[in-house]
Short mmCIF file of C-alpha atoms in Angstrom, two decimals:
data_model
loop_
_atom_site.label_atom_id
_atom_site.label_comp_id
_atom_site.label_asym_id
_atom_site.label_seq_id
_atom_site.Cartn_x
_atom_site.Cartn_y
_atom_site.Cartn_z
CA MET U 7 154.33 71.92 222.24
CA THR U 8 153.26 71.22 225.81
CA PHE U 9 156.25 68.91 226.10
CA LEU U 10 158.95 71.02 224.48
CA SER U 11 161.23 70.70 227.53
CA ASN U 12 160.75 66.91 227.47
CA MET U 13 161.60 66.90 223.77
CA GLU U 14 164.77 68.89 224.48
CA ILE U 15 165.79 66.26 227.04
CA LEU U 16 165.11 63.52 224.49
CA ALA U 17 167.15 65.44 221.92
CA HIS U 18 170.07 65.61 224.34
CA LYS U 19 169.87 61.84 224.97
CA LEU U 20 169.70 61.19 221.23
CA SER U 21 172.74 63.42 220.69
CA MET U 22 174.62 61.35 223.26
CA LEU U 23 173.74 58.27 221.17
CA GLY U 24 175.15 59.89 218.01
CA TYR U 25 171.93 61.09 216.42
CA GLN U 26 171.48 64.68 215.21
CA PRO U 27 167.97 65.45 216.47
CA ASN U 28 165.71 68.36 215.63
CA THR U 29 162.99 69.65 217.94
CA PRO U 30 160.07 72.00 217.31
CA VAL U 31 160.77 75.71 217.23
CA PRO U 32 160.14 77.30 220.64
CA GLU U 33 158.36 80.28 219.06
CA GLU U 34 155.22 78.18 218.66
CA GLU U 35 155.14 77.12 222.32
CA ASN U 36 153.71 80.35 223.74
CA LEU U 37 151.29 81.27 220.98
CA ASP U 38 147.64 81.55 221.95
CA TRP U 39 146.12 80.44 218.67
CA ASP U 40 142.60 81.36 219.78
CA GLU U 41 143.62 84.97 220.33
CA LEU U 42 145.05 85.43 216.83
CA PRO U 43 142.95 86.59 213.90
CA THR U 44 142.10 83.54 211.80
CA ALA U 45 144.08 84.65 208.75
CA LYS U 46 147.20 85.27 210.85
CA ALA U 47 146.80 81.95 212.70
CA ILE U 48 146.51 80.08 209.40
CA ALA U 49 149.56 81.82 207.95
CA LEU U 50 151.64 81.11 211.05
CA LYS U 51 150.50 77.48 211.27
CA LYS U 52 151.32 76.99 207.60
CA GLN U 53 154.79 78.47 208.17
CA PHE U 54 155.48 76.17 211.14
CA LEU U 55 154.14 73.07 209.37
CA SER U 56 156.18 73.80 206.24
CA GLY U 57 159.30 74.08 208.38
CA TYR U 58 158.55 70.80 210.18
CA PHE U 59 157.83 69.02 206.90
CA GLU U 60 161.10 70.25 205.41
CA THR U 61 162.98 69.05 208.49
CA ILE U 62 161.31 65.65 208.12
CA ARG U 63 162.24 65.56 204.42
CA GLU U 64 165.90 66.10 205.35
CA SER U 65 165.83 63.56 208.20
CA ASP U 66 166.57 59.86 208.21
CA ILE U 67 164.06 58.90 210.91
CA VAL U 68 161.06 60.42 212.71
CA LEU U 69 160.55 59.99 216.45
CA ILE U 70 157.13 60.93 217.75
CA ALA U 71 157.37 62.07 221.39
CA ASN U 72 153.82 61.20 222.40
CA PHE U 73 153.55 61.72 226.14
CA LYS U 74 150.38 61.48 228.24
CA LYS U 75 148.09 64.47 227.68
CA HIS U 76 144.40 65.18 228.30
CA GLY U 77 144.31 61.96 230.34
CA VAL U 78 145.33 59.90 227.29
CA ASP U 79 148.48 57.79 227.42
CA GLY U 80 150.62 58.21 224.29
CA TYR U 81 148.54 61.18 223.11
CA ILE U 82 148.92 62.13 219.45
CA GLY U 83 147.45 65.46 218.39
CA ALA U 84 146.56 66.66 214.92
CA ASN U 85 149.94 68.29 214.20
CA THR U 86 151.82 65.26 215.43
CA LEU U 87 149.75 62.89 213.32
CA MET U 88 150.39 65.13 210.29
CA GLU U 89 154.14 65.06 210.95
CA ALA U 90 154.13 61.28 211.40
CA ALA U 91 152.14 60.87 208.18
CA CYS U 92 154.57 63.16 206.36
CA GLY U 93 157.48 60.99 207.48
CA TYR U 94 155.63 57.86 206.44
CA ALA U 95 154.75 59.32 203.02
CA LEU U 96 158.42 60.22 202.53
CA HIS U 97 159.39 56.61 203.36
CA LYS U 98 161.09 57.55 206.63
CA PRO U 99 160.92 55.13 209.55
CA VAL U 100 158.46 56.56 212.10
CA TYR U 101 158.84 55.50 215.73
CA LEU U 102 156.40 56.27 218.54
CA LEU U 103 157.98 56.90 221.93
CA PHE U 104 154.91 55.37 223.62
CA ALA U 105 151.99 53.27 222.41
CA PRO U 106 149.07 55.52 221.55
CA GLY U 107 146.25 55.32 224.05
CA SER U 108 142.54 55.33 223.39
CA GLN U 109 142.03 58.14 220.87
CA ASN U 110 140.51 58.62 217.44
CA CYS U 111 143.79 58.33 215.52
CA ARG U 112 145.20 55.32 217.40
CA LEU U 113 144.84 52.87 214.51
CA GLU U 114 146.27 55.33 211.97
CA ALA U 115 149.28 56.09 214.18
CA LEU U 116 150.02 52.40 214.68
CA ALA U 117 149.55 51.69 210.97
CA ILE U 118 152.30 54.13 209.95
CA ALA U 119 154.66 53.39 212.84
CA SER U 120 157.81 51.39 212.24
CA GLY U 121 157.82 50.59 215.94
CA VAL U 122 156.78 51.60 219.45
CA LEU U 123 159.66 52.23 221.86
CA GLU U 124 157.73 52.12 225.16
CA GLY U 125 159.90 55.01 226.34
CA ASP U 126 163.21 53.25 225.62
CA LEU U 127 165.40 54.97 223.01
CA ALA U 128 167.48 51.79 222.79
CA GLY U 129 164.70 50.45 220.58
CA LEU U 130 165.69 52.81 217.76
CA PRO U 131 167.59 51.22 214.90
CA PRO U 132 171.37 51.63 214.98
CA LEU U 133 172.65 54.71 213.15
CA ASP U 134 174.42 52.67 210.50
CA ALA U 135 171.14 50.88 209.72
CA ILE U 136 169.24 54.08 208.86
CA VAL U 137 171.84 56.28 207.20
#
């Protein structure tokens, strides 16, 4: 959620290429999960994840916008890895915007990726190839 504005820019670029992108809901961006009671945090997280998983189910392709974070190039957090795995399990092509850097889930992310774009959206398959 740190990169919601970057994701919105990507979504605009994808729209210009003919794709119909979805981005995370902005309501999650400003939540301070540590300040919420555990039960409420779990309920909210479950609600957000269920929404993301349903969006993935209805999508033709998954693009993981994995920017540099915490000093790690191509950072992939827990939620992002779950969303990528969901896409993979649903037999959706999963593309990483950048190669994952040195992190615990690097191998898993690469194993489920259909490709790594190195920041270039032109590396996505043509629309008629995925629809």
